Tab-separated table of C-alpha atoms in Angstrom:
chain	number	residue	atom	x	y	z
A	1	MET	CA	4.743	24.356	-30.532
A	2	PRO	CA	3.844	24.690	-26.796
A	3	ASP	CA	4.240	27.780	-25.146
A	4	ASP	CA	6.371	26.368	-22.157
A	5	GLY	CA	9.412	25.498	-23.835
A	6	SER	CA	8.947	21.522	-24.213
A	7	PRO	CA	9.591	20.057	-27.297
A	8	ALA	CA	6.960	20.546	-30.193
A	9	ASP	CA	5.197	17.105	-31.196
A	10	HIS	CA	7.077	16.831	-34.479
A	11	GLU	CA	10.300	16.799	-32.593
A	12	LEU	CA	9.234	14.428	-30.274
A	13	LEU	CA	8.340	12.277	-32.925
A	14	ARG	CA	11.734	12.370	-34.639
A	15	ARG	CA	13.628	11.810	-31.197
A	16	HIS	CA	11.188	8.574	-31.024
A	17	VAL	CA	12.117	7.443	-33.948
A	18	ALA	CA	15.762	8.102	-33.568
A	19	GLY	CA	15.652	5.925	-30.335
A	20	ASP	CA	14.893	7.950	-27.680
A	21	ALA	CA	12.937	5.898	-25.250
A	22	GLU	CA	10.724	8.835	-23.678
A	23	ALA	CA	9.816	10.777	-26.386
A	24	PHE	CA	6.811	8.835	-27.548
A	25	GLY	CA	5.441	8.558	-23.972
A	26	GLU	CA	5.681	12.284	-23.640
A	27	LEU	CA	3.991	12.961	-27.213
A	28	PHE	CA	0.989	10.592	-26.398
A	29	ARG	CA	0.579	11.850	-22.685
A	30	ARG	CA	0.070	15.320	-24.190
A	31	HIS	CA	-2.791	14.302	-26.596
A	32	ARG	CA	-3.983	11.182	-24.963
A	33	ASP	CA	-7.563	12.840	-23.368
A	34	ARG	CA	-8.494	13.955	-26.951
A	35	LEU	CA	-7.453	10.708	-28.432
A	36	TRP	CA	-9.371	8.852	-25.772
A	37	ALA	CA	-12.457	11.126	-26.260
A	38	VAL	CA	-12.687	10.390	-29.957
A	39	ALA	CA	-12.103	6.614	-29.438
A	40	LEU	CA	-15.026	6.910	-26.629
A	41	ARG	CA	-17.421	9.037	-28.709
A	42	THR	CA	-16.707	6.768	-31.854
A	43	LEU	CA	-17.323	3.516	-30.572
A	44	CYS	CA	-19.918	4.423	-27.987
A	45	ASP	CA	-18.410	1.547	-25.230
A	46	PRO	CA	-15.500	2.330	-23.029
A	47	GLU	CA	-14.273	-0.863	-23.474
A	48	GLU	CA	-14.042	-1.085	-26.960
A	49	ALA	CA	-12.629	2.272	-26.798
A	50	ALA	CA	-9.937	1.159	-24.350
A	51	ASP	CA	-8.842	-1.779	-26.952
A	52	ALA	CA	-8.877	0.710	-29.846
A	53	LEU	CA	-6.747	3.447	-28.250
A	54	GLN	CA	-4.277	0.633	-26.781
A	55	ASP	CA	-4.093	-0.720	-30.451
A	56	ALA	CA	-3.634	2.734	-31.965
A	57	MET	CA	-0.982	3.703	-29.492
A	58	VAL	CA	1.014	0.595	-30.133
A	59	SER	CA	0.387	0.789	-34.123
A	60	ALA	CA	1.479	4.428	-34.009
A	61	PHE	CA	4.554	3.823	-31.924
A	62	ARG	CA	5.756	1.156	-34.559
A	63	ARG	CA	5.000	3.198	-37.482
A	64	ALA	CA	6.181	6.189	-36.621
A	65	ALA	CA	9.141	6.299	-39.215
A	66	ASP	CA	6.330	6.241	-41.723
A	67	PHE	CA	5.270	9.743	-40.314
A	68	ARG	CA	6.069	12.039	-43.454
A	69	GLY	CA	5.216	15.299	-42.115
A	70	GLU	CA	2.424	16.243	-44.501
A	71	SER	CA	0.161	16.754	-41.851
A	72	ALA	CA	0.397	17.589	-37.863
A	73	VAL	CA	1.374	15.239	-35.715
A	74	THR	CA	-2.098	15.610	-34.044
A	75	THR	CA	-3.736	15.159	-37.325
A	76	TRP	CA	-1.653	11.711	-37.631
A	77	LEU	CA	-2.348	10.371	-34.407
A	78	HIS	CA	-5.982	10.910	-34.480
A	79	ARG	CA	-6.201	9.243	-37.740
A	80	ILE	CA	-4.826	6.118	-36.480
A	81	VAL	CA	-7.353	6.423	-33.455
A	82	VAL	CA	-10.148	6.957	-35.956
A	83	ASN	CA	-9.013	4.200	-37.765
A	84	ALA	CA	-9.069	1.700	-34.876
A	85	SER	CA	-11.874	2.580	-33.733
A	86	LEU	CA	-13.637	2.420	-37.166
A	87	ASP	CA	-12.301	-1.141	-38.118
A	88	ARG	CA	-13.612	-2.161	-34.388
A	89	LEU	CA	-17.102	-0.543	-35.189
A	90	ARG	CA	-17.002	-2.736	-38.508
A	91	ARG	CA	-15.579	-6.191	-36.799
A	92	ARG	CA	-18.618	-5.850	-34.389
A	93	ALA	CA	-21.240	-4.889	-36.900
A	94	ALA	CA	-23.476	-7.523	-35.972
A	95	ARG	CA	-23.430	-6.559	-32.538
A	96	PRO	CA	-26.158	-4.172	-30.670
A	97	ALA	CA	-24.892	-0.737	-30.457
A	98	LEU	CA	-25.580	-0.424	-26.654
A	99	SER	CA	-26.182	-2.883	-23.970
A	100	THR	CA	-27.122	-2.358	-20.291
A	101	GLY	CA	-23.481	-2.837	-19.477
A	102	ASP	CA	-22.172	-0.271	-21.392
A	103	GLU	CA	-24.590	2.249	-19.986
A	104	GLN	CA	-23.432	1.275	-16.455
A	105	ALA	CA	-19.627	1.840	-17.335
A	106	PHE	CA	-20.746	5.159	-18.930
A	107	GLU	CA	-22.416	6.197	-15.734
A	108	ALA	CA	-18.968	5.181	-14.197
A	109	LEU	CA	-16.925	7.168	-16.392
A	110	VAL	CA	-19.338	10.330	-15.960
A	111	ALA	CA	-19.500	10.071	-12.353
A	112	GLN	CA	-15.604	10.845	-12.009
A	113	ASP	CA	-16.047	14.261	-13.070
A	114	GLY	CA	-17.880	15.536	-9.991
A	115	ASP	CA	-21.118	16.766	-11.538
A	116	PRO	CA	-24.465	17.963	-11.098
A	117	ALA	CA	-26.548	15.277	-11.992
A	118	ARG	CA	-28.147	17.268	-14.723
A	119	ALA	CA	-25.140	17.480	-16.170
A	120	SER	CA	-24.674	13.566	-16.248
A	121	ASP	CA	-27.992	13.309	-17.650
A	122	THR	CA	-27.181	15.553	-20.302
A	123	LYS	CA	-23.942	13.390	-21.074
A	124	LEU	CA	-25.718	10.224	-20.952
A	125	ASP	CA	-28.173	11.560	-23.124
A	126	VAL	CA	-25.476	12.834	-25.805
A	127	ASP	CA	-23.820	9.185	-25.388
A	128	ALA	CA	-27.048	7.496	-26.190
A	129	ALA	CA	-28.020	9.568	-29.028
A	130	LEU	CA	-24.519	9.534	-30.761
A	131	GLY	CA	-25.107	5.623	-30.711
A	132	LEU	CA	-27.866	6.292	-33.131
A	133	LEU	CA	-25.861	7.539	-35.750
A	134	ALA	CA	-23.805	5.875	-38.576
A	135	PRO	CA	-20.015	5.309	-37.708
A	136	GLN	CA	-18.582	7.615	-40.240
A	137	GLN	CA	-21.111	10.393	-39.452
A	138	ARG	CA	-20.495	10.177	-35.658
A	139	ALA	CA	-16.857	9.873	-36.274
A	140	ALA	CA	-16.853	13.580	-38.169
A	141	LEU	CA	-19.594	14.990	-35.616
A	142	VAL	CA	-17.217	14.055	-32.794
A	143	LEU	CA	-14.399	15.705	-34.737
A	144	VAL	CA	-15.974	18.854	-35.459
A	145	ASP	CA	-18.669	19.628	-33.076
A	146	MET	CA	-17.575	18.079	-29.937
A	147	LEU	CA	-13.602	18.437	-29.974
A	148	GLY	CA	-13.543	21.345	-32.124
A	149	PHE	CA	-11.677	20.395	-35.223
A	150	SER	CA	-11.952	22.345	-38.267
A	151	VAL	CA	-13.758	20.968	-41.125
A	152	ALA	CA	-10.386	20.739	-43.055
A	153	ASP	CA	-8.447	19.014	-40.395
A	154	ALA	CA	-11.552	16.638	-39.780
A	155	ALA	CA	-10.914	16.089	-43.180
A	156	ALA	CA	-7.228	15.103	-43.230
A	157	ILE	CA	-8.113	12.880	-40.288
A	158	LEU	CA	-10.749	11.093	-42.045
A	159	ASP	CA	-9.175	10.901	-45.128
A	160	THR	CA	-11.878	12.388	-47.274
A	161	SER	CA	-12.891	15.954	-48.548
A	162	PRO	CA	-14.187	18.868	-46.354
A	163	GLY	CA	-17.753	18.872	-48.238
A	164	THR	CA	-18.089	15.104	-47.334
A	165	VAL	CA	-17.109	15.873	-43.738
A	166	LYS	CA	-19.766	18.862	-43.687
A	167	SER	CA	-22.414	16.864	-45.160
A	168	ARG	CA	-21.753	13.470	-42.742
A	169	CYS	CA	-21.943	16.571	-39.901
A	170	ALA	CA	-25.315	18.024	-41.086
A	171	ARG	CA	-27.052	14.749	-41.639
A	172	ALA	CA	-25.847	13.614	-37.979
A	173	ARG	CA	-27.032	17.212	-36.806
A	174	ALA	CA	-30.510	16.579	-38.298
A	175	ARG	CA	-30.744	12.950	-36.926
A	176	LEU	CA	-29.737	14.036	-33.449
A	177	LEU	CA	-32.150	16.830	-33.278
A	178	PRO	CA	-35.430	15.142	-31.877
A	179	HIS	CA	-33.255	13.355	-29.640
A	180	LEU	CA	-31.448	16.285	-28.098
A	181	ALA	CA	-34.028	18.733	-28.181
A	182	HIS	CA	-35.266	18.437	-24.721
A	183	LEU	CA	-32.053	19.351	-23.483
A	184	GLN	CA	-31.730	22.643	-25.100
A	185	GLY	CA	-34.131	24.190	-22.178
A	186	ASN	CA	-37.759	25.616	-22.679
A	187	ARG	CA	-37.193	27.241	-26.080
A	188	SER	CA	-40.528	28.120	-27.629
A	189	ALA	CA	-39.634	26.226	-30.741
A	190	SER	CA	-39.400	22.779	-28.920
A	191	GLU	CA	-43.204	22.119	-29.265
A	192	SER	CA	-43.173	22.910	-32.992
A	193	VAL	CA	-40.511	20.412	-33.842
A	194	SER	CA	-42.591	17.367	-33.684
A	195	PRO	CA	-45.144	18.442	-36.589
A	196	ALA	CA	-41.731	19.513	-38.949
A	197	GLN	CA	-40.330	16.287	-38.464
A	198	GLY	CA	-43.347	14.459	-39.657
A	199	GLY	CA	-42.469	16.259	-43.223
A	200	ASP	CA	-43.942	19.336	-44.796
A	201	THR	CA	-47.308	20.072	-44.006
B	1	MET	CA	-42.990	27.078	-50.587
B	2	THR	CA	-43.634	24.539	-47.683
B	3	HIS	CA	-41.745	24.207	-44.670
B	4	LEU	CA	-38.125	23.286	-44.441
B	5	ASP	CA	-37.320	19.716	-43.062
B	6	THR	CA	-34.513	19.132	-40.737
B	7	ASP	CA	-31.842	17.564	-43.414
B	8	VAL	CA	-32.400	20.549	-45.584
B	9	LEU	CA	-31.757	23.077	-42.874
B	10	ALA	CA	-28.670	21.386	-41.660
B	11	GLU	CA	-27.290	21.051	-45.095
B	12	PHE	CA	-28.008	24.721	-45.060
B	13	ARG	CA	-26.354	25.773	-41.948
B	14	ALA	CA	-23.231	23.597	-43.163
B	15	GLY	CA	-23.078	25.629	-46.212
B	16	LEU	CA	-23.948	22.681	-49.002
B	17	ILE	CA	-27.015	23.980	-50.359
B	18	THR	CA	-26.228	26.238	-54.075
B	19	ARG	CA	-26.690	29.849	-53.500
B	20	ARG	CA	-30.020	30.239	-55.365
B	21	ARG	CA	-31.468	27.500	-53.553
B	22	GLY	CA	-30.027	28.633	-50.428
B	23	ALA	CA	-31.593	32.592	-51.149
B	24	ARG	CA	-35.027	30.994	-51.261
B	25	ILE	CA	-34.516	28.915	-47.802
B	26	ALA	CA	-33.201	32.259	-46.441
B	27	ALA	CA	-36.345	34.062	-47.846
B	28	HIS	CA	-38.683	31.296	-46.018
B	29	LEU	CA	-36.483	31.370	-43.013
B	30	ALA	CA	-37.276	35.290	-42.622
B	31	GLY	CA	-40.740	34.969	-42.899
B	32	CYS	CA	-41.464	31.494	-40.644
B	33	ALA	CA	-41.428	31.354	-36.974
B	34	ARG	CA	-41.754	27.856	-37.165
B	35	CYS	CA	-38.494	26.784	-39.339
B	36	THR	CA	-36.313	29.808	-37.548
B	37	ALA	CA	-37.418	27.795	-34.430
B	38	LEU	CA	-36.172	24.630	-36.272
B	39	ASP	CA	-33.017	26.599	-37.458
B	40	ASP	CA	-32.261	27.752	-33.726
B	41	GLN	CA	-32.578	23.984	-32.509
B	42	LEU	CA	-29.974	22.941	-35.020
B	43	ALA	CA	-27.596	25.358	-33.800
B	44	GLY	CA	-28.423	24.499	-30.360
B	45	VAL	CA	-27.619	20.640	-31.167
B	46	CYS	CA	-23.873	22.177	-32.127
B	47	SER	CA	-23.425	24.033	-29.304
B	48	LEU	CA	-24.910	21.578	-26.823
B	49	LEU	CA	-22.211	19.072	-28.477
B	50	ALA	CA	-19.793	21.571	-27.933
B	51	ALA	CA	-20.712	22.139	-24.308
B	52	VAL	CA	-19.829	17.995	-23.448
B	53	PRO	CA	-16.809	18.045	-21.587
B	54	VAL	CA	-13.904	15.916	-23.012
B	55	PRO	CA	-13.927	12.990	-20.820
B	56	ALA	CA	-10.431	12.516	-18.897
B	57	MET	CA	-9.028	9.252	-19.326
B	58	PRO	CA	-9.814	6.883	-16.766
B	59	ASP	CA	-6.472	6.311	-14.565
B	60	SER	CA	-6.983	2.190	-15.118
B	61	LEU	CA	-6.669	2.951	-18.724
B	62	ALA	CA	-3.788	5.428	-18.312
B	63	GLN	CA	-2.055	2.823	-16.046
B	64	ARG	CA	-2.733	-0.109	-18.583
B	65	LEU	CA	-1.615	2.179	-21.532
B	66	ASP	CA	1.726	2.706	-19.796
B	67	ALA	CA	2.493	-0.688	-19.240
B	68	VAL	CA	1.884	-1.002	-22.592
B	69	LEU	CA	3.997	1.907	-23.533
B	70	ALA	CA	6.811	0.093	-21.412
B	71	ALA	CA	6.859	-3.411	-22.915
B	72	GLU	CA	6.749	-1.858	-26.311
B	73	VAL	CA	9.935	0.409	-25.633
B	74	ALA	CA	11.514	-2.440	-23.853
B	75	GLN	CA	11.088	-4.618	-27.045
B	76	ARG	CA	12.385	-2.123	-29.199
B	77	GLY	CA	15.142	-1.997	-26.602
B	78	MET	CA	15.963	-5.547	-26.885
B	79	THR	CA	15.961	-5.549	-30.482
B	80	GLN	CA	18.058	-2.717	-30.912
B	81	GLY	CA	20.347	-4.057	-28.231
B	82	ASP	CA	20.683	-7.431	-30.782
B	83	GLN	CA	21.696	-5.486	-33.467
B	84	ALA	CA	24.335	-3.478	-31.422
B	85	GLU	CA	25.693	-6.649	-29.910
B	86	ARG	CA	25.796	-8.236	-33.641
B	87	ALA	CA	27.761	-5.480	-34.897
B	88	ASP	CA	29.875	-5.525	-32.183
B	89	GLY	CA	30.497	-9.195	-31.769
B	90	ASP	CA	31.661	-10.097	-35.229
B	91	GLY	CA	32.492	-7.049	-36.996
B	92	THR	CA	30.344	-8.121	-40.158
B	93	ALA	CA	28.271	-6.043	-42.281
B	94	GLU	CA	24.684	-6.749	-41.235
B	95	SER	CA	21.493	-5.947	-42.602
B	96	PRO	CA	19.278	-4.182	-40.234
B	97	ALA	CA	16.457	-6.267	-38.543
B	98	PRO	CA	13.434	-5.323	-40.495
B	99	ARG	CA	10.867	-3.350	-39.031
B	100	ARG	CA	7.566	-5.023	-39.636
B	101	PRO	CA	4.679	-2.202	-39.309
B	102	GLY	CA	1.785	-3.184	-37.140
B	103	GLY	CA	3.043	-6.683	-36.165
B	104	ASP	CA	4.293	-8.881	-33.729
B	105	ARG	CA	7.626	-8.240	-35.159
B	106	GLY	CA	9.541	-9.952	-32.226
B	107	PHE	CA	8.053	-13.580	-33.348
B	108	ARG	CA	9.418	-12.845	-36.977
B	109	LEU	CA	12.818	-11.487	-36.121
B	110	LEU	CA	14.731	-14.498	-35.745
B	111	THR	CA	12.846	-17.522	-34.834
B	112	LEU	CA	15.873	-19.588	-36.061
B	113	ARG	CA	17.515	-22.435	-33.943
B	114	VAL	CA	20.074	-25.341	-34.440
B	115	LEU	CA	18.560	-28.299	-35.840
B	116	ALA	CA	22.138	-29.951	-35.104
B	117	PRO	CA	21.651	-33.713	-35.052
B	118	ALA	CA	25.164	-34.989	-35.852
B	119	ALA	CA	26.950	-32.753	-39.079
B	120	ALA	CA	23.212	-31.660	-39.988
B	121	VAL	CA	22.742	-27.833	-40.442
B	122	VAL	CA	20.157	-26.381	-42.932
B	123	LEU	CA	20.392	-22.950	-43.139
B	124	LEU	CA	17.617	-21.109	-44.950
B	125	THR	CA	16.508	-17.714	-44.636
B	126	ALA	CA	12.704	-17.639	-44.506
B	127	GLY	CA	9.786	-15.261	-45.413
B	128	GLY	CA	11.836	-12.925	-47.101
B	129	TYR	CA	13.832	-11.478	-43.894
B	130	GLY	CA	17.520	-11.984	-44.009
B	131	LEU	CA	19.457	-14.092	-41.789
B	132	SER	CA	21.627	-11.614	-40.420
B	133	ARG	CA	23.767	-13.302	-37.859
B	134	ILE	CA	25.302	-16.559	-37.430
B	135	GLY	CA	27.103	-16.622	-34.607
B	136	LEU	CA	29.339	-19.162	-32.747
B	137	GLY	CA	27.490	-21.827	-31.617
B	138	SER	CA	27.084	-22.310	-27.318
B	139	SER	CA	29.221	-24.479	-25.621
B	140	THR	CA	26.411	-27.279	-25.651
B	141	GLU	CA	26.664	-27.665	-29.211
B	142	SER	CA	28.239	-30.017	-31.483
B	143	ALA	CA	31.634	-28.974	-33.242
B	144	ALA	CA	30.032	-29.585	-36.443
B	145	SER	CA	27.276	-27.081	-36.007
B	146	THR	CA	29.643	-24.950	-34.814
B	147	SER	CA	31.973	-25.190	-37.692
B	148	ALA	CA	28.955	-24.735	-39.962
B	149	GLY	CA	28.403	-21.565	-38.210
B	150	ARG	CA	31.831	-20.416	-39.120
B	151	ALA	CA	31.050	-21.262	-42.659
B	152	ALA	CA	27.845	-19.435	-42.880
B	153	GLN	CA	29.295	-16.277	-41.201
B	154	ALA	CA	31.848	-16.151	-44.002
B	155	ALA	CA	28.958	-14.789	-46.006
B	156	PRO	CA	26.511	-13.440	-43.741
B	157	THR	CA	24.636	-11.186	-45.786
B	158	ALA	CA	24.251	-13.560	-48.687
B	159	ALA	CA	22.145	-15.664	-47.143
B	160	PRO	CA	21.412	-17.931	-50.316
B	161	THR	CA	25.179	-18.285	-50.637
B	162	ALA	CA	25.344	-19.259	-46.952
B	163	ALA	CA	22.662	-21.517	-47.170
B	164	ALA	CA	24.016	-23.144	-49.910
B	165	SER	CA	27.684	-23.603	-48.734
B	166	ALA	CA	26.115	-24.931	-45.451
B	167	LYS	CA	23.913	-27.128	-47.075
B	168	SER	CA	26.897	-28.872	-48.957
B	169	GLY	CA	28.068	-30.336	-46.029
B	170	ALA	CA	24.817	-30.919	-44.700
B	171	HIS	CA	23.441	-34.457	-43.739
B	172	ALA	CA	20.478	-35.828	-46.115
B	173	ASN	CA	18.272	-35.963	-43.400
B	174	ALA	CA	18.619	-32.401	-42.497
B	175	ARG	CA	17.913	-31.848	-46.159
B	176	ALA	CA	14.403	-33.717	-46.066
B	177	ALA	CA	13.613	-31.436	-42.896
B	178	GLY	CA	12.570	-29.251	-45.668
B	179	PRO	CA	12.567	-25.653	-46.570
B	180	THR	CA	10.234	-24.716	-43.714
B	181	LYS	CA	12.820	-25.425	-41.150
B	182	ARG	CA	15.179	-22.412	-39.961
B	183	ALA	CA	18.430	-23.204	-38.291
B	184	VAL	CA	20.180	-21.121	-35.858
B	185	PRO	CA	22.844	-21.461	-33.237
B	186	GLN	CA	21.300	-20.943	-29.668
B	187	GLY	CA	22.213	-18.082	-27.506
B	188	ILE	CA	19.824	-15.858	-29.814
B	189	THR	CA	16.742	-15.277	-28.375
B	190	PRO	CA	14.144	-13.639	-30.284
B	191	ALA	CA	12.169	-10.899	-28.257
B	192	ILE	CA	8.628	-12.382	-27.738
B	193	VAL	CA	5.630	-10.132	-26.362
B	194	VAL	CA	3.506	-12.094	-23.896
B	195	ARG	CA	-0.123	-10.950	-23.870
B	196	ILE	CA	-2.252	-11.227	-20.759
B	197	SER	CA	-5.126	-13.010	-21.177
B	198	HIS	CA	-7.547	-13.739	-17.782
B	199	ARG	CA	-8.759	-16.905	-19.520
B	200	ASN	CA	-8.567	-20.029	-17.099
B	201	PHE	CA	-7.845	-23.533	-19.371
B	202	SER	CA	-8.893	-26.878	-18.531
B	203	HIS	CA	-8.227	-30.373	-20.022
B	204	ALA	CA	-11.515	-30.727	-21.095
B	205	GLY	CA	-12.728	-28.771	-23.822
B	206	PHE	CA	-9.173	-27.628	-24.311
B	207	GLU	CA	-8.948	-27.464	-27.902
B	208	GLN	CA	-12.253	-25.251	-28.180
B	209	GLN	CA	-11.090	-23.033	-25.303
B	210	VAL	CA	-8.044	-22.204	-27.356
B	211	GLN	CA	-9.879	-21.599	-30.377
B	212	ALA	CA	-12.092	-19.237	-28.449
B	213	GLU	CA	-9.051	-17.318	-27.118
B	214	LEU	CA	-7.778	-17.282	-30.601
B	215	ARG	CA	-10.646	-15.199	-31.879
B	216	VAL	CA	-9.849	-12.605	-29.285
B	217	PRO	CA	-7.395	-10.216	-31.129
B	218	SER	CA	-4.354	-10.257	-29.978
B	219	GLY	CA	-4.107	-6.306	-29.903
B	220	SER	CA	-7.011	-5.876	-27.463
B	221	LEU	CA	-5.010	-7.818	-24.993
B	222	ALA	CA	-2.004	-6.153	-22.336
B	223	THR	CA	1.385	-7.152	-23.170
B	224	GLN	CA	4.808	-7.627	-21.598
B	225	ALA	CA	8.060	-8.450	-22.649
B	226	ALA	CA	8.808	-12.262	-22.067
B	227	SER	CA	11.156	-13.129	-19.050
B	228	PRO	CA	14.261	-14.866	-20.053
B	229	GLN	CA	12.864	-18.034	-18.542
B	230	VAL	CA	9.613	-18.216	-20.846
B	231	ARG	CA	11.476	-17.221	-23.790
B	232	GLY	CA	13.742	-20.348	-23.345
B	233	CYS	CA	10.407	-22.080	-22.620
B	234	VAL	CA	8.928	-21.231	-25.887
B	235	GLN	CA	12.193	-21.934	-28.035
B	236	GLN	CA	12.074	-25.255	-25.730
B	237	VAL	CA	8.493	-26.209	-26.574
B	238	ALA	CA	7.760	-24.973	-30.124
B	239	GLY	CA	11.256	-25.609	-31.228
B	240	THR	CA	11.741	-24.549	-34.635
B	241	TYR	CA	8.191	-23.613	-35.758
B	242	ARG	CA	7.078	-20.347	-35.936
B	243	VAL	CA	5.632	-19.073	-32.864
B	244	GLN	CA	2.247	-17.192	-33.441
B	245	ARG	CA	1.073	-16.238	-30.197
B	246	VAL	CA	2.382	-16.313	-26.562
B	247	GLU	CA	-0.011	-15.673	-23.808
B	248	SER	CA	0.419	-15.491	-19.895
B	249	VAL	CA	-2.974	-17.559	-18.655
B	250	ARG	CA	-4.245	-20.043	-16.032
B	251	TYR	CA	-4.656	-23.679	-16.128
B	252	ASP	CA	-6.757	-25.435	-13.576
B	253	GLY	CA	-6.707	-21.860	-11.888
B	254	SER	CA	-2.969	-22.047	-11.629
B	255	PRO	CA	-0.619	-19.835	-13.696
B	256	ALA	CA	0.574	-21.141	-17.035
B	257	THR	CA	2.021	-20.024	-20.670
B	258	LEU	CA	-0.348	-20.611	-23.703
B	259	ILE	CA	2.011	-20.998	-26.971
B	260	VAL	CA	0.348	-21.598	-30.306
B	261	ALA	CA	3.045	-22.001	-32.873
B	262	ARG	CA	2.497	-22.714	-36.993
B	263	THR	CA	3.076	-26.671	-37.123
B	264	GLY	CA	3.091	-27.298	-40.837
B	265	ALA	CA	-0.710	-26.817	-42.006
B	266	ASP	CA	-2.003	-26.891	-38.725
B	267	ASP	CA	-1.034	-25.097	-35.733
B	268	THR	CA	-0.544	-26.317	-32.141
B	269	ALA	CA	-1.237	-24.974	-28.982
B	270	TRP	CA	0.604	-25.888	-25.866
B	271	ILE	CA	0.266	-24.761	-22.044
B	272	ALA	CA	3.690	-24.713	-20.386
B	273	ALA	CA	3.755	-25.147	-16.348
B	274	PRO	CA	5.429	-21.860	-14.489
B	275	ASP	CA	8.765	-24.135	-14.327
B	276	CYS	CA	9.286	-24.769	-18.029
B	277	SER	CA	12.492	-23.498	-19.179
B	278	ALA	CA	15.246	-23.570	-21.865
B	279	THR	CA	16.183	-26.512	-20.088
B	280	HIS	CA	13.174	-28.080	-18.910
B	281	SER	CA	10.320	-28.828	-21.313
B	282	HIS	CA	7.222	-28.664	-18.885
B	283	VAL	CA	4.189	-29.125	-21.066
B	284	LEU	CA	0.869	-29.721	-19.325
B	285	ASP	CA	-1.296	-29.831	-22.232
B	286	THR	CA	-1.322	-29.770	-25.669
B	287	THR	CA	-3.747	-29.985	-29.034
B	288	SER	CA	-3.403	-29.347	-32.436
B	289	LEU	CA	-5.644	-26.855	-34.070
B	290	PRO	CA	-6.976	-27.491	-37.593
């Protein structure tokens, strides 16, 4: 429940189902930046992410009466967004993961944050590296490592077991390591990674 | 023990390795600078990812979602308004309009319409959705259809019964119209969602253009509730056919409305001019879609 006395998520959802015209908007605006982040990171494409988020929002609006309260409202909202995003990924499976246009769009997005150039570089590199992951791995990694969800909550959102979430995250981190090692500063370890990547010697 | 590979270390860090094997890995890490460095780097991946700020939603998207939400709220309001009006209007028991999760429920609610040539009114429910209101006909309807409406009103929640009683007085031609036709008095206008498309259509290759447009998932387009004029136009153009999609588009560079409806085995697409209305069916182009 929010500290400032505003209604809790489940209360807003209840009001929406009861016919309150404002309640869903308030609920959605409360969470939309994180929902946007999930869609954007999962899809690696701002336009697709925007469409997925819109689909998810409309779906949640219409299906609110189906929410039974087994999970937190945020978990339910995130699940709808993740599913909408993964649905889009499946539909565009034949298409290339990243095009030049997408990268330009990313730059436009990151430019909004008033950045040191270096921070932008980091974000672009992370975005590009995320594009290398399998969708399910990426979704798990985004929720746990980037948005700070617990493994249990991520499992509820992804409708899978905590063990599967851990496994997907572990594989994703291992896959990302060679692509992100250069961003971690000049640790002495960075030189020794390459041989280890090649296998046991 | 050979050096650890990244996957194994990542699984170890995630607590996925059995205790016995984990003990061996921990022992190796304690004595191997290279694998310890790799382990540090894996930890660094997590902290790097955690440090990437959550992107703020772009203003343009926030505005778009607000508009879509407003259309949803308006559509829901209309649906509820219809129900309230029905309950107030004739005082008969009503089944609530079905809520269809995730679909364009506005199209399916009551795409019902008077067929009313002479005394013929075929009254059937379709697709399992209860026909929840038969109101009195508008002043432009024939007395015959009005009386048929009254007959049906006597048993509004028992659609098959109502259908049977209406059919009993129906003209043979209307019977031949078949069970896919649905009849309803004018004046009940279903809520229609108009999708906003930026495609410009033209007569040359119109069918292909429509096919391409229909491959765009309808959920990916912004929406708005249809104006009364557009609703009237859709009813005028599509008649009793089930409307699949209504889009605000351009035709030869000028604003127009694309209407697609299921017409028997095929679909049909129409381009309606801006002045198309319930009383003026102004179609600029049409094609059937196999």
